[in-house]
mmCIF file of the C-alpha atoms, coordinates in Angstrom:
data_MODEL
# 
_entry.id   MODEL 
# 
loop_
_atom_site.group_PDB 
_atom_site.id 
_atom_site.type_symbol 
_atom_site.label_atom_id 
_atom_site.label_alt_id 
_atom_site.label_comp_id 
_atom_site.label_asym_id 
_atom_site.label_entity_id 
_atom_site.label_seq_id 
_atom_site.pdbx_PDB_ins_code 
_atom_site.Cartn_x 
_atom_site.Cartn_y 
_atom_site.Cartn_z 
_atom_site.occupancy 
_atom_site.B_iso_or_equiv 
_atom_site.pdbx_formal_charge 
_atom_site.auth_seq_id 
_atom_site.auth_comp_id 
_atom_site.auth_asym_id 
_atom_site.auth_atom_id 
_atom_site.pdbx_PDB_model_num 
ATOM 1   C CA . ASN A 1 1   ? -7.517  4.816  4.101   1.00 0.00 ? 1   ASN A CA 1 
ATOM 2   C CA . VAL A 1 2   ? -7.310  2.880  0.785   1.00 0.00 ? 2   VAL A CA 1 
ATOM 3   C CA . GLN A 1 3   ? -10.142 0.428  -0.020  1.00 0.00 ? 3   GLN A CA 1 
ATOM 4   C CA . MET A 1 4   ? -9.459  -2.212 -2.396  1.00 0.00 ? 4   MET A CA 1 
ATOM 5   C CA . SER A 1 5   ? -11.525 -4.645 -3.613  1.00 0.00 ? 5   SER A CA 1 
ATOM 6   C CA . GLY A 1 6   ? -12.432 -7.216 -6.802  1.00 0.00 ? 6   GLY A CA 1 
ATOM 7   C CA . GLN A 1 7   ? -9.789  -8.293 -9.082  1.00 0.00 ? 7   GLN A CA 1 
ATOM 8   C CA . LEU A 1 8   ? -6.868  -6.211 -8.100  1.00 0.00 ? 8   LEU A CA 1 
ATOM 9   C CA . THR A 1 9   ? -4.468  -7.314 -6.599  1.00 0.00 ? 9   THR A CA 1 
ATOM 10  C CA . THR A 1 10  ? -0.922  -6.553 -5.163  1.00 0.00 ? 10  THR A CA 1 
ATOM 11  C CA . GLN A 1 11  ? 2.265   -7.194 -6.512  1.00 0.00 ? 11  GLN A CA 1 
ATOM 12  C CA . GLY A 1 12  ? 5.493   -5.913 -4.504  1.00 0.00 ? 12  GLY A CA 1 
ATOM 13  C CA . ASP A 1 13  ? 5.656   -2.298 -4.615  1.00 0.00 ? 13  ASP A CA 1 
ATOM 14  C CA . TYR A 1 14  ? 2.150   -1.455 -6.750  1.00 0.00 ? 14  TYR A CA 1 
ATOM 15  C CA . ILE A 1 15  ? -1.202  -2.677 -7.516  1.00 0.00 ? 15  ILE A CA 1 
ATOM 16  C CA . LEU A 1 16  ? -1.920  -4.700 -10.819 1.00 0.00 ? 16  LEU A CA 1 
ATOM 17  C CA . GLN A 1 17  ? -5.200  -4.935 -12.604 1.00 0.00 ? 17  GLN A CA 1 
ATOM 18  C CA . PRO A 1 18  ? -4.884  -8.810 -13.861 1.00 0.00 ? 18  PRO A CA 1 
ATOM 19  C CA . GLY A 1 19  ? -7.888  -9.419 -15.794 1.00 0.00 ? 19  GLY A CA 1 
ATOM 20  C CA . PRO A 1 20  ? -10.024 -9.745 -17.574 1.00 0.00 ? 20  PRO A CA 1 
ATOM 21  C CA . ASP A 1 21  ? -8.335  -8.189 -20.765 1.00 0.00 ? 21  ASP A CA 1 
ATOM 22  C CA . VAL A 1 22  ? -10.971 -5.268 -21.340 1.00 0.00 ? 22  VAL A CA 1 
ATOM 23  C CA . CYS A 1 23  ? -13.421 -3.720 -18.177 1.00 0.00 ? 23  CYS A CA 1 
ATOM 24  C CA . TYR A 1 24  ? -15.903 -2.143 -19.861 1.00 0.00 ? 24  TYR A CA 1 
ATOM 25  C CA . GLY A 1 25  ? -18.983 -2.795 -21.669 1.00 0.00 ? 25  GLY A CA 1 
ATOM 26  C CA . ALA A 1 26  ? -21.432 -5.034 -20.107 1.00 0.00 ? 26  ALA A CA 1 
ATOM 27  C CA . ASP A 1 27  ? -18.647 -5.357 -17.341 1.00 0.00 ? 27  ASP A CA 1 
ATOM 28  C CA . GLN A 1 28  ? -16.939 -2.668 -17.217 1.00 0.00 ? 28  GLN A CA 1 
ATOM 29  C CA . PHE A 1 29  ? -17.215 -1.998 -13.188 1.00 0.00 ? 29  PHE A CA 1 
ATOM 30  C CA . THR A 1 30  ? -15.996 -5.514 -12.490 1.00 0.00 ? 30  THR A CA 1 
ATOM 31  C CA . CYS A 1 31  ? -12.619 -5.399 -12.518 1.00 0.00 ? 31  CYS A CA 1 
ATOM 32  C CA . GLY A 1 32  ? -12.055 -3.731 -8.926  1.00 0.00 ? 32  GLY A CA 1 
ATOM 33  C CA . VAL A 1 33  ? -12.306 -0.163 -7.677  1.00 0.00 ? 33  VAL A CA 1 
ATOM 34  C CA . LEU A 1 34  ? -8.837  2.248  -5.429  1.00 0.00 ? 34  LEU A CA 1 
ATOM 35  C CA . GLU A 1 35  ? -11.089 4.628  -2.990  1.00 0.00 ? 35  GLU A CA 1 
ATOM 36  C CA . PHE A 1 36  ? -9.143  7.035  -0.822  1.00 0.00 ? 36  PHE A CA 1 
ATOM 37  C CA . ASN A 1 37  ? -10.972 9.033  1.326   1.00 0.00 ? 37  ASN A CA 1 
ATOM 38  C CA . LEU A 1 38  ? -10.544 13.343 0.310   1.00 0.00 ? 38  LEU A CA 1 
ATOM 39  C CA . LYS A 1 39  ? -11.144 16.660 1.883   1.00 0.00 ? 39  LYS A CA 1 
ATOM 40  C CA . CYS A 1 40  ? -11.846 19.446 0.485   1.00 0.00 ? 40  CYS A CA 1 
ATOM 41  C CA . SER A 1 41  ? -12.147 23.059 1.909   1.00 0.00 ? 41  SER A CA 1 
ATOM 42  C CA . LYS A 1 42  ? -15.015 24.042 -1.393  1.00 0.00 ? 42  LYS A CA 1 
ATOM 43  C CA . GLU A 1 43  ? -16.121 22.164 -3.959  1.00 0.00 ? 43  GLU A CA 1 
ATOM 44  C CA . THR A 1 44  ? -13.059 21.643 -6.700  1.00 0.00 ? 44  THR A CA 1 
ATOM 45  C CA . LYS A 1 45  ? -12.840 20.180 -9.822  1.00 0.00 ? 45  LYS A CA 1 
ATOM 46  C CA . LEU A 1 46  ? -9.466  17.836 -9.326  1.00 0.00 ? 46  LEU A CA 1 
ATOM 47  C CA . LYS A 1 47  ? -7.222  16.516 -12.070 1.00 0.00 ? 47  LYS A CA 1 
ATOM 48  C CA . PHE A 1 48  ? -4.901  13.246 -10.810 1.00 0.00 ? 48  PHE A CA 1 
ATOM 49  C CA . LYS A 1 49  ? -1.630  11.946 -11.974 1.00 0.00 ? 49  LYS A CA 1 
ATOM 50  C CA . ALA A 1 50  ? -0.634  8.251  -11.592 1.00 0.00 ? 50  ALA A CA 1 
ATOM 51  C CA . GLU A 1 51  ? 2.848   6.732  -11.612 1.00 0.00 ? 51  GLU A CA 1 
ATOM 52  C CA . MET A 1 52  ? 2.407   3.549  -13.441 1.00 0.00 ? 52  MET A CA 1 
ATOM 53  C CA . ILE A 1 53  ? 3.041   1.552  -16.256 1.00 0.00 ? 53  ILE A CA 1 
ATOM 54  C CA . GLY A 1 54  ? 0.991   0.843  -19.140 1.00 0.00 ? 54  GLY A CA 1 
ATOM 55  C CA . PRO A 1 55  ? 2.990   -0.766 -21.767 1.00 0.00 ? 55  PRO A CA 1 
ATOM 56  C CA . ASP A 1 56  ? 1.199   -0.823 -24.859 1.00 0.00 ? 56  ASP A CA 1 
ATOM 57  C CA . GLY A 1 57  ? -2.684  0.094  -25.916 1.00 0.00 ? 57  GLY A CA 1 
ATOM 58  C CA . ALA A 1 58  ? -4.730  -2.395 -24.351 1.00 0.00 ? 58  ALA A CA 1 
ATOM 59  C CA . SER A 1 59  ? -3.223  -1.689 -20.666 1.00 0.00 ? 59  SER A CA 1 
ATOM 60  C CA . ASP A 1 60  ? -3.422  2.743  -20.359 1.00 0.00 ? 60  ASP A CA 1 
ATOM 61  C CA . SER A 1 61  ? -6.181  3.058  -18.700 1.00 0.00 ? 61  SER A CA 1 
ATOM 62  C CA . MET A 1 62  ? -8.428  3.361  -15.777 1.00 0.00 ? 62  MET A CA 1 
ATOM 63  C CA . TRP A 1 63  ? -11.651 4.253  -14.655 1.00 0.00 ? 63  TRP A CA 1 
ATOM 64  C CA . VAL A 1 64  ? -12.193 7.601  -12.294 1.00 0.00 ? 64  VAL A CA 1 
ATOM 65  C CA . GLN A 1 65  ? -15.135 9.020  -10.204 1.00 0.00 ? 65  GLN A CA 1 
ATOM 66  C CA . ILE A 1 66  ? -15.795 10.640 -6.753  1.00 0.00 ? 66  ILE A CA 1 
ATOM 67  C CA . LYS A 1 67  ? -18.170 8.997  -5.437  1.00 0.00 ? 67  LYS A CA 1 
ATOM 68  C CA . GLY A 1 68  ? -21.895 8.690  -5.733  1.00 0.00 ? 68  GLY A CA 1 
ATOM 69  C CA . THR A 1 69  ? -21.524 11.853 -8.050  1.00 0.00 ? 69  THR A CA 1 
ATOM 70  C CA . GLY A 1 70  ? -21.466 11.602 -11.900 1.00 0.00 ? 70  GLY A CA 1 
ATOM 71  C CA . SER A 1 71  ? -20.446 9.377  -14.056 1.00 0.00 ? 71  SER A CA 1 
ATOM 72  C CA . ARG A 1 72  ? -17.487 7.498  -14.332 1.00 0.00 ? 72  ARG A CA 1 
ATOM 73  C CA . LEU A 1 73  ? -15.129 8.677  -16.803 1.00 0.00 ? 73  LEU A CA 1 
ATOM 74  C CA . ALA A 1 74  ? -12.422 6.833  -18.832 1.00 0.00 ? 74  ALA A CA 1 
ATOM 75  C CA . TRP A 1 75  ? -8.672  7.995  -18.423 1.00 0.00 ? 75  TRP A CA 1 
ATOM 76  C CA . HIS A 1 76  ? -6.215  7.405  -20.992 1.00 0.00 ? 76  HIS A CA 1 
ATOM 77  C CA . THR A 1 77  ? -3.435  7.646  -18.834 1.00 0.00 ? 77  THR A CA 1 
ATOM 78  C CA . GLY A 1 78  ? -0.543  7.212  -21.696 1.00 0.00 ? 78  GLY A CA 1 
ATOM 79  C CA . GLN A 1 79  ? 1.257   4.733  -22.526 1.00 0.00 ? 79  GLN A CA 1 
ATOM 80  C CA . THR A 1 80  ? 4.914   3.792  -20.473 1.00 0.00 ? 80  THR A CA 1 
ATOM 81  C CA . SER A 1 81  ? 6.989   0.647  -20.140 1.00 0.00 ? 81  SER A CA 1 
ATOM 82  C CA . ASP A 1 82  ? 8.754   1.783  -17.371 1.00 0.00 ? 82  ASP A CA 1 
ATOM 83  C CA . TRP A 1 83  ? 7.706   3.689  -14.277 1.00 0.00 ? 83  TRP A CA 1 
ATOM 84  C CA . GLY A 1 84  ? 6.871   6.835  -14.559 1.00 0.00 ? 84  GLY A CA 1 
ATOM 85  C CA . TRP A 1 85  ? 4.360   9.365  -14.270 1.00 0.00 ? 85  TRP A CA 1 
ATOM 86  C CA . SER A 1 86  ? 1.108   9.433  -16.517 1.00 0.00 ? 86  SER A CA 1 
ATOM 87  C CA . SER A 1 87  ? 1.414   11.458 -20.012 1.00 0.00 ? 87  SER A CA 1 
ATOM 88  C CA . ALA A 1 88  ? -2.290  12.715 -19.749 1.00 0.00 ? 88  ALA A CA 1 
ATOM 89  C CA . ASP A 1 89  ? -3.848  14.251 -16.626 1.00 0.00 ? 89  ASP A CA 1 
ATOM 90  C CA . SER A 1 90  ? -7.567  12.136 -15.366 1.00 0.00 ? 90  SER A CA 1 
ATOM 91  C CA . PRO A 1 91  ? -10.198 13.926 -16.671 1.00 0.00 ? 91  PRO A CA 1 
ATOM 92  C CA . GLU A 1 92  ? -11.521 16.371 -14.431 1.00 0.00 ? 92  GLU A CA 1 
ATOM 93  C CA . VAL A 1 93  ? -13.619 15.536 -11.471 1.00 0.00 ? 93  VAL A CA 1 
ATOM 94  C CA . THR A 1 94  ? -15.946 17.367 -9.288  1.00 0.00 ? 94  THR A CA 1 
ATOM 95  C CA . ALA A 1 95  ? -15.286 16.655 -5.656  1.00 0.00 ? 95  ALA A CA 1 
ATOM 96  C CA . PRO A 1 96  ? -17.930 18.231 -2.724  1.00 0.00 ? 96  PRO A CA 1 
ATOM 97  C CA . ALA A 1 97  ? -16.775 20.576 0.133   1.00 0.00 ? 97  ALA A CA 1 
ATOM 98  C CA . GLY A 1 98  ? -15.971 18.151 2.914   1.00 0.00 ? 98  GLY A CA 1 
ATOM 99  C CA . ASN A 1 99  ? -15.256 14.784 2.848   1.00 0.00 ? 99  ASN A CA 1 
ATOM 100 C CA . SER A 1 100 ? -15.273 12.757 -0.190  1.00 0.00 ? 100 SER A CA 1 
ATOM 101 C CA . VAL A 1 101 ? -14.004 9.510  -1.784  1.00 0.00 ? 101 VAL A CA 1 
ATOM 102 C CA . MET A 1 102 ? -11.696 9.632  -4.737  1.00 0.00 ? 102 MET A CA 1 
ATOM 103 C CA . GLN A 1 103 ? -12.462 5.703  -7.500  1.00 0.00 ? 103 GLN A CA 1 
ATOM 104 C CA . PHE A 1 104 ? -10.112 4.411  -9.693  1.00 0.00 ? 104 PHE A CA 1 
ATOM 105 C CA . TYR A 1 105 ? -11.788 1.364  -11.183 1.00 0.00 ? 105 TYR A CA 1 
ATOM 106 C CA . GLY A 1 106 ? -9.845  -1.213 -13.220 1.00 0.00 ? 106 GLY A CA 1 
ATOM 107 C CA . ARG A 1 107 ? -10.096 -0.806 -16.701 1.00 0.00 ? 107 ARG A CA 1 
ATOM 108 C CA . GLU A 1 108 ? -7.569  -2.680 -18.521 1.00 0.00 ? 108 GLU A CA 1 
ATOM 109 C CA . LYS A 1 109 ? -5.763  -5.833 -18.127 1.00 0.00 ? 109 LYS A CA 1 
ATOM 110 C CA . ASN A 1 110 ? -1.644  -5.352 -17.094 1.00 0.00 ? 110 ASN A CA 1 
ATOM 111 C CA . PHE A 1 111 ? -1.971  -1.936 -16.282 1.00 0.00 ? 111 PHE A CA 1 
ATOM 112 C CA . LYS A 1 112 ? 0.504   -0.973 -13.082 1.00 0.00 ? 112 LYS A CA 1 
ATOM 113 C CA . VAL A 1 113 ? 0.203   2.267  -10.652 1.00 0.00 ? 113 VAL A CA 1 
ATOM 114 C CA . ARG A 1 114 ? 1.431   2.430  -6.815  1.00 0.00 ? 114 ARG A CA 1 
ATOM 115 C CA . HIS A 1 115 ? 0.922   6.315  -6.708  1.00 0.00 ? 115 HIS A CA 1 
ATOM 116 C CA . PHE A 1 116 ? -1.028  9.071  -7.559  1.00 0.00 ? 116 PHE A CA 1 
ATOM 117 C CA . LYS A 1 117 ? -0.970  12.721 -7.033  1.00 0.00 ? 117 LYS A CA 1 
ATOM 118 C CA . ILE A 1 118 ? -3.838  15.255 -7.088  1.00 0.00 ? 118 ILE A CA 1 
ATOM 119 C CA . VAL A 1 119 ? -1.916  18.404 -10.099 1.00 0.00 ? 119 VAL A CA 1 
ATOM 120 C CA . HIS A 1 120 ? -4.944  20.277 -10.457 1.00 0.00 ? 120 HIS A CA 1 
ATOM 121 C CA . GLY A 1 121 ? -7.117  21.627 -7.031  1.00 0.00 ? 121 GLY A CA 1 
ATOM 122 C CA . GLU A 1 122 ? -4.259  20.326 -4.539  1.00 0.00 ? 122 GLU A CA 1 
ATOM 123 C CA . ALA A 1 123 ? -4.344  23.985 -2.599  1.00 0.00 ? 123 ALA A CA 1 
ATOM 124 C CA . ASP A 1 124 ? -8.595  23.044 -2.435  1.00 0.00 ? 124 ASP A CA 1 
ATOM 125 C CA . CYS A 1 125 ? -8.271  19.566 -1.657  1.00 0.00 ? 125 CYS A CA 1 
ATOM 126 C CA . LYS A 1 126 ? -5.967  16.360 0.217   1.00 0.00 ? 126 LYS A CA 1 
ATOM 127 C CA . PHE A 1 127 ? -5.851  13.200 0.311   1.00 0.00 ? 127 PHE A CA 1 
ATOM 128 C CA . PHE A 1 128 ? -6.267  12.124 4.372   1.00 0.00 ? 128 PHE A CA 1 
ATOM 129 C CA . GLY A 1 129 ? -5.829  9.238  6.049   1.00 0.00 ? 129 GLY A CA 1 
ATOM 130 C CA . PRO A 1 130 ? -2.810  6.284  6.024   1.00 0.00 ? 130 PRO A CA 1 
ATOM 131 C CA . PRO A 1 131 ? -1.060  5.687  3.831   1.00 0.00 ? 131 PRO A CA 1 
ATOM 132 C CA . ALA A 1 132 ? -0.848  9.317  2.361   1.00 0.00 ? 132 ALA A CA 1 
ATOM 133 C CA . LYS A 1 133 ? 2.768   9.980  1.731   1.00 0.00 ? 133 LYS A CA 1 
ATOM 134 C CA . THR A 1 134 ? 1.922   13.837 1.665   1.00 0.00 ? 134 THR A CA 1 
ATOM 135 C CA . PRO A 1 135 ? -1.675  15.753 1.452   1.00 0.00 ? 135 PRO A CA 1 
ATOM 136 C CA . THR A 1 136 ? -1.440  15.666 -2.342  1.00 0.00 ? 136 THR A CA 1 
ATOM 137 C CA . ARG A 1 137 ? 0.787   12.343 -3.184  1.00 0.00 ? 137 ARG A CA 1 
ATOM 138 C CA . LEU A 1 138 ? -0.593  9.034  -1.904  1.00 0.00 ? 138 LEU A CA 1 
ATOM 139 C CA . VAL A 1 139 ? 1.162   5.291  -2.142  1.00 0.00 ? 139 VAL A CA 1 
ATOM 140 C CA . VAL A 1 140 ? -1.170  2.797  -3.119  1.00 0.00 ? 140 VAL A CA 1 
ATOM 141 C CA . TYR A 1 141 ? 0.784   0.411  -1.695  1.00 0.00 ? 141 TYR A CA 1 
ATOM 142 C CA . LYS A 1 142 ? 3.388   -0.366 0.229   1.00 0.00 ? 142 LYS A CA 1 
ATOM 143 C CA . LYS A 1 143 ? 4.908   -3.889 1.174   1.00 0.00 ? 143 LYS A CA 1 
# 
């Protein structure tokens, strides 16, 4: 299941980080978070891609973390003004064996996202529970 909190909002078939302008420094984790269930057959190093719009250098990143492990890492996705897969993979995170929660935090204003997919570690880890489109590609929000 997807959990969404904070300032993230749904717009049509995607999720938008509406503001403030930036979510780092003292306020870096107050902009909202998307949480997705993962199930891994063994401890696995993971990387993701996002189907997103990040039209400029002030709206092309998010934070990533496995809940309760390590630190949140900045993911600079690359810029695109139309829907497309991020040109950069996420930073590598290590998921434990069994069930865990993947977190994607808002970081910059006007960043839009509608899908995530596992691009490294997909043989050992899967998204589970709705709204998974496939076990390794996740529909963030569908109206």
